[in-house]
Short mmCIF file of C-alpha atoms in Angstrom, two decimals:
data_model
loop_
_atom_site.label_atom_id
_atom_site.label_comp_id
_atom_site.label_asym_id
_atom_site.label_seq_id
_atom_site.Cartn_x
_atom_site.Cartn_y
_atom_site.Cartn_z
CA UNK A 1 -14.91 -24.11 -16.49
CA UNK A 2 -11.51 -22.37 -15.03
CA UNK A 3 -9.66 -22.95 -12.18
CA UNK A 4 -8.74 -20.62 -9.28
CA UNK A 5 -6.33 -20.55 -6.79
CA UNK A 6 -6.47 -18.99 -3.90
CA UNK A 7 -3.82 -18.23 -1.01
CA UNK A 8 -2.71 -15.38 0.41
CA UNK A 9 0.92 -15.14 -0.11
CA UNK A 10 2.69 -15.05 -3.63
CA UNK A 11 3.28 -18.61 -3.63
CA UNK A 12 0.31 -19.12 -5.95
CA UNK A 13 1.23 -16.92 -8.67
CA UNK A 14 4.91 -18.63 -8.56
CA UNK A 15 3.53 -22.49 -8.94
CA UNK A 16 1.00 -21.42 -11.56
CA UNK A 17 3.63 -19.69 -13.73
CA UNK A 18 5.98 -22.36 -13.18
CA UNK A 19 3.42 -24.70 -14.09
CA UNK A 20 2.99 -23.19 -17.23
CA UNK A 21 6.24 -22.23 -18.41
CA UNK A 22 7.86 -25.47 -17.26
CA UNK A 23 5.50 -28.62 -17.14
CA UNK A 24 3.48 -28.07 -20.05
CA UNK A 25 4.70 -28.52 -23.71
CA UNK A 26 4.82 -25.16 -25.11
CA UNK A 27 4.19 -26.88 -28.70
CA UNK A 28 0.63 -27.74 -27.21
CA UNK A 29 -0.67 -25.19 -24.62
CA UNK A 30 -0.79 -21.19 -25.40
CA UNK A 31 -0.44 -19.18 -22.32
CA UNK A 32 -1.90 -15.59 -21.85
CA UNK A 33 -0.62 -13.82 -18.90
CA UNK A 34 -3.04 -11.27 -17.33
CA UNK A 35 -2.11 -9.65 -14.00
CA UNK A 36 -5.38 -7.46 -12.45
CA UNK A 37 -4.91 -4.03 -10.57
CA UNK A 38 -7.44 -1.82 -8.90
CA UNK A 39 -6.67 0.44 -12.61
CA UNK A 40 -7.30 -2.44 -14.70
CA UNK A 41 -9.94 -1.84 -17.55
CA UNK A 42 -12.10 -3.85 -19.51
CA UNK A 43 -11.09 -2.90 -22.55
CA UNK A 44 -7.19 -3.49 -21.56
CA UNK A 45 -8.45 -6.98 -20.61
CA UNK A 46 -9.92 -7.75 -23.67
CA UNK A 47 -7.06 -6.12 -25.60
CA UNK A 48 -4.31 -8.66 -24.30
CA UNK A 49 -6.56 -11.78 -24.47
CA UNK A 50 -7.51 -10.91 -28.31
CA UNK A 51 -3.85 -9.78 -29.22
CA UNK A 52 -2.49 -13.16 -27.97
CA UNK A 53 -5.18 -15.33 -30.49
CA UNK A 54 -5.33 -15.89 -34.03
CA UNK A 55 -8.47 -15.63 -36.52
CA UNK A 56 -9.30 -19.47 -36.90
CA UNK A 57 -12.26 -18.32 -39.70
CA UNK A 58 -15.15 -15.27 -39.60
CA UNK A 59 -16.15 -14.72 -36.45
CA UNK A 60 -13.84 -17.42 -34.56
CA UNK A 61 -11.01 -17.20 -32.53
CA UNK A 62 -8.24 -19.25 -30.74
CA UNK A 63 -4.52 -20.28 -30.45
CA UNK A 64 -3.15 -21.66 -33.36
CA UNK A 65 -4.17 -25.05 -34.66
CA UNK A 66 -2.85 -27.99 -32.82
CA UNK A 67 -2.65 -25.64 -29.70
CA UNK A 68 -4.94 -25.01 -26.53
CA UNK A 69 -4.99 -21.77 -24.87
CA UNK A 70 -4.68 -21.14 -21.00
CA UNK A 71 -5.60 -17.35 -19.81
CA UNK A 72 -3.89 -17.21 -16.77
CA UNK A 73 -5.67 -13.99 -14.96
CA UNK A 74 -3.46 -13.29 -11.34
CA UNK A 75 -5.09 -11.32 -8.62
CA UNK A 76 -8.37 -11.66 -9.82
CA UNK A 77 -10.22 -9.72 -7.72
CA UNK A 78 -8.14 -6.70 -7.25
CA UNK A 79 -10.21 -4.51 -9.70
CA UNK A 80 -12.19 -1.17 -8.46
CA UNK A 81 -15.75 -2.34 -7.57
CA UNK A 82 -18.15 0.05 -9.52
CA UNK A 83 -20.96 2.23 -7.91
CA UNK A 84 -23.28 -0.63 -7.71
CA UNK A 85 -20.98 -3.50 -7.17
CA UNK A 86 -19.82 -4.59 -10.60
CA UNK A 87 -16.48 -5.53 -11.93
CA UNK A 88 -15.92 -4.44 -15.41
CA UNK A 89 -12.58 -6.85 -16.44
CA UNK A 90 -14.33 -9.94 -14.09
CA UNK A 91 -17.79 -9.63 -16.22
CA UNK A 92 -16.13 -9.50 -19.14
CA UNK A 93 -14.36 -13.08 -17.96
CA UNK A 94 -17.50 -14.12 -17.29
CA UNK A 95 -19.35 -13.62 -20.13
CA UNK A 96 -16.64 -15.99 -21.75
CA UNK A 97 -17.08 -18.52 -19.41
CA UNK A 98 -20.86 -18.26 -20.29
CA UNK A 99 -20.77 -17.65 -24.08
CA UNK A 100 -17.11 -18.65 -24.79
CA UNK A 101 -16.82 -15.50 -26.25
CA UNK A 102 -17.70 -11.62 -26.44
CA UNK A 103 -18.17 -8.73 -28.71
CA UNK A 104 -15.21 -7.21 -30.76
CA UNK A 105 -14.78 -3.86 -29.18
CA UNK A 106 -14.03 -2.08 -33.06
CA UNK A 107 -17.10 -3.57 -35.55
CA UNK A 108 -19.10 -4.78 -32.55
CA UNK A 109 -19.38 -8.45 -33.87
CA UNK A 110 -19.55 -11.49 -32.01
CA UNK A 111 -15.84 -13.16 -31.03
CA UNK A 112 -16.16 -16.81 -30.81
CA UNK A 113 -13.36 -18.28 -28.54
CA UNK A 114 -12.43 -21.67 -28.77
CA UNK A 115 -9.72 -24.46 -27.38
CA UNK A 116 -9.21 -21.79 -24.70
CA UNK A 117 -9.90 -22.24 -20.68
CA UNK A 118 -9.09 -19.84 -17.86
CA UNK A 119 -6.95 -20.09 -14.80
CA UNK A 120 -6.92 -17.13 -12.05
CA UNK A 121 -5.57 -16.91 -8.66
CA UNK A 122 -6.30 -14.33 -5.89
CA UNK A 123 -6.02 -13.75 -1.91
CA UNK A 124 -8.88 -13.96 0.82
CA UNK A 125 -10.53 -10.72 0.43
CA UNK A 126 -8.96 -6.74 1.82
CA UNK A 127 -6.20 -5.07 1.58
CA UNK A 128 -7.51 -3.61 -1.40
CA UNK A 129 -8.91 -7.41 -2.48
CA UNK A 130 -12.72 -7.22 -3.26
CA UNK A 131 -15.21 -9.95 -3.15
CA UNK A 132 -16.44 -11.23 -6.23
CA UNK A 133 -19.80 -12.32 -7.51
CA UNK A 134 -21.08 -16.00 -7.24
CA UNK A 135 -22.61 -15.33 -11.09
CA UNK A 136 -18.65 -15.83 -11.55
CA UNK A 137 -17.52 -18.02 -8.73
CA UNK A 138 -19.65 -21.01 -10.28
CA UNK A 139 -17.81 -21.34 -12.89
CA UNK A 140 -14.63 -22.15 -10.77
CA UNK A 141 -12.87 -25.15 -9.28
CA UNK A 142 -11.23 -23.92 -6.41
CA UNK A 143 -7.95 -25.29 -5.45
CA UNK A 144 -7.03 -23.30 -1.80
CA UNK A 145 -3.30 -23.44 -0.39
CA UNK A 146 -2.34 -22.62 2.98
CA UNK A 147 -0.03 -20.20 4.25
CA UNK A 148 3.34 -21.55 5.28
CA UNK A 149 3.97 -21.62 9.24
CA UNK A 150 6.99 -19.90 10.46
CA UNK A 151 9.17 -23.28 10.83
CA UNK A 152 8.67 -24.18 6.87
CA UNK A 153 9.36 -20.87 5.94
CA UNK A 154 12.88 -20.33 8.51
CA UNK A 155 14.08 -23.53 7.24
CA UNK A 156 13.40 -22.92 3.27
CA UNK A 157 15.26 -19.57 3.59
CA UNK A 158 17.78 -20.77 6.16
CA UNK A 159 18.89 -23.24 3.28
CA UNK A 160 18.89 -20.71 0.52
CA UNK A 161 21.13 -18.52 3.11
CA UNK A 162 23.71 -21.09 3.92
CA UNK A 163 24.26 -21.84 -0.09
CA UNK A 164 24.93 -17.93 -0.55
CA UNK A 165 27.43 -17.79 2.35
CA UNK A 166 29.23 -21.18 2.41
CA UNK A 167 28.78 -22.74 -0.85
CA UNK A 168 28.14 -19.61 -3.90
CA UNK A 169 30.39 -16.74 -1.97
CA UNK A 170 32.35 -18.69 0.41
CA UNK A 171 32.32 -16.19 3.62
CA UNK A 172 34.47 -16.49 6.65
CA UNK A 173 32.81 -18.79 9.11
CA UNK A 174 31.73 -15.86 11.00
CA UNK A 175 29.96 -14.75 8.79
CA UNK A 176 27.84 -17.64 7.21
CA UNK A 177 27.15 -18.99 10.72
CA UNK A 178 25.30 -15.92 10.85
CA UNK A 179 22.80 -16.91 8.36
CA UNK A 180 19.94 -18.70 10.34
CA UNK A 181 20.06 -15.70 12.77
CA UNK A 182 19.52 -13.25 9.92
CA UNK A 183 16.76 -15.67 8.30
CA UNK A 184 15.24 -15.62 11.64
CA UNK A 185 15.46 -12.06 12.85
CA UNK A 186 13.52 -11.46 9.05
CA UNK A 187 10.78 -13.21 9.83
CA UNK A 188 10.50 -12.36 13.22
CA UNK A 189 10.23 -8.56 12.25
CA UNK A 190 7.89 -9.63 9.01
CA UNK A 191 5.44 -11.42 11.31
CA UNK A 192 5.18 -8.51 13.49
CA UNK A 193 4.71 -5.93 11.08
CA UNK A 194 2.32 -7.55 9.61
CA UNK A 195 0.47 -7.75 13.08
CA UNK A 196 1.15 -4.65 14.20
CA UNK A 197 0.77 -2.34 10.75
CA UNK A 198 -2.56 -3.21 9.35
CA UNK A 199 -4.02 -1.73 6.44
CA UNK A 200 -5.80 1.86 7.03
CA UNK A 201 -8.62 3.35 5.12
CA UNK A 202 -6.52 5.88 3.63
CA UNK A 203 -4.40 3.28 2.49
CA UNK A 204 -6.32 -0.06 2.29
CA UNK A 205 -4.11 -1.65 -0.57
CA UNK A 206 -0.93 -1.60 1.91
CA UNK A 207 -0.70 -5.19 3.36
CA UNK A 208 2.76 -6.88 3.89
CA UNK A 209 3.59 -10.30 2.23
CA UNK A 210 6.77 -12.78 1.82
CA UNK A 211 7.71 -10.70 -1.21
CA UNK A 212 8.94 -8.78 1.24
CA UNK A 213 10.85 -11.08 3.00
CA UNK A 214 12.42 -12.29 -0.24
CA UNK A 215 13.46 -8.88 -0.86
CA UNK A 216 15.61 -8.29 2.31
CA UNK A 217 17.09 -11.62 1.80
CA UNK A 218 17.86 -11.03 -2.14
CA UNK A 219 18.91 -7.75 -1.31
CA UNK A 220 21.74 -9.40 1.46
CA UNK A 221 22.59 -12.13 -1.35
CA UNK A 222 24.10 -9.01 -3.62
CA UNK A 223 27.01 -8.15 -0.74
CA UNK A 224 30.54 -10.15 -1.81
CA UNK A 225 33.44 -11.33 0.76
CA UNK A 226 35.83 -8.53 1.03
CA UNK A 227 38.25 -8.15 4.37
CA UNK A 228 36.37 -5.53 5.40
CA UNK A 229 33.24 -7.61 5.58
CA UNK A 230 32.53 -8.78 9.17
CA UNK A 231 30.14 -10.08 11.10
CA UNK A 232 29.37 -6.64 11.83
CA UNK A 233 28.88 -5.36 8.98
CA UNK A 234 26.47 -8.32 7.86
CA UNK A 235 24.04 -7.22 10.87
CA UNK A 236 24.68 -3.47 9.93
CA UNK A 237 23.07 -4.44 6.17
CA UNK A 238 20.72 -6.54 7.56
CA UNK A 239 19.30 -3.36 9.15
CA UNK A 240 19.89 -1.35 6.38
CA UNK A 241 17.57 -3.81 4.06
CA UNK A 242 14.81 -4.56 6.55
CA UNK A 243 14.56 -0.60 6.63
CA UNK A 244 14.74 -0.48 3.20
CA UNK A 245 11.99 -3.11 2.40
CA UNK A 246 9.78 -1.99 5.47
CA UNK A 247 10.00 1.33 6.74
CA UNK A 248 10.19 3.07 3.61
CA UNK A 249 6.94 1.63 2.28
CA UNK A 250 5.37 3.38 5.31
#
């Protein structure tokens, strides 16, 4: 059986990965990295799940021995649906959840897969997010997160702030006691953009997320005290990046 998360910010991806590059012993646990776009084939799919195992014996395939493998497939159901509704790179996933295993796309012989388990994530369905079958769902625990209210996320990123103005850079005073107002006046303008500027049909992949928000922060974070630095000049690059992150991607 795999395991599925599903949320729609970034936040999943982020745990997951950390989860797997941090918390597990990496002389134990394998893992294959697999991000899904609406371009993504079957045949690339299968090509970076079979590059990452070894050949155990004829016909059977897995990590190493001593080692358990965890495919780690992110935005799971981002890929084109077909004419009549299939998924080529989620079928192929599920025929190895079904047969732990599928057919080797050279010779055409059967590819056993062993000591290996799979672990997707994926947001609610649109913006260019497709529903996917139950024949796959089944084979899923589902572990849901909820999005973070606007509170959690103004204090997370009102901390961060402070550390890069008072602490890491040491700005004037005021400057960093600017920081919660720039935090604030970020999220403010992400909420209502992503209100207000909802995906079309000409372009129904376009959604807004806190990657974007991240982005105007990090992109504030690169600026270093100078005299010429004001408080000013911080709310003149704080338009300058929202722009940057938000307008231009219309």
């Amino acid at each position: 059986n795999g395991t599925m998360a599903r949320v729609a910010h970034p936040n999943k991806t982020s745990l997951v990965k950390r989860m797997l590059s941090d918390e597990l012993p990496k002389s134990k646990f394998l893992s294959i990295l697999v991000n899904f776009s609406a371009q993504t084939t079957v045949a690339q799919t299968q090509n970076i799940i079979d590059g990452k195992l070894d050949k155990r014996r004829k016909g059977v395939f897995g990590p190493r021995a001593g080692k358990s493998a965890i495919i780690f497939v992110d935005d799971l159901n981002m890929p084109t649906v077909e004419l009549y509704g299939a998924q080529p790179p989620v079928e192929i996933l599920r025929q190895f959840l079904c047969d732990q295993g599928w057919y080797d796309l050279v010779d055409k012989s059967w590819r056993n897969i062993i000591n290996t388990q799979l672990l997707t994530a994926m947001g609610p369905p649109g913006g260019g997010r497709n529903d996917i079958t139950p024949r796959i769902m089944r084979h899923f625990n589902f572990v849901c997160m909820v999005e973070s209210n606007f509170g959690t996320l103004e204090n997370i990123f009102t901390t961060i702030a402070n550390w890069n103005f008072q602490v890491k850079h040491n700005f004037p005073d005021s400057v960093s006691r600017l920081a919660g107002a720039v935090v604030s006046g970020t999220l403010t303008a992400y909420e209502t953009v992503k209100k207000k500027l909802l995906p079309t049909p000409l372009k129904s992949h376009y959604t807004f997320n806190l990657r974007d928000v991240s982005k105007i922060i990090q992109g504030i974070y690169l600026v270093r005290p100078s005299p010429a630095f004001e408080k000013t000049t911080l709310i003149r690059l704080w338009v300058h990046e929202t722009l940057r992150v938000l307008h231009d991607r219309l």
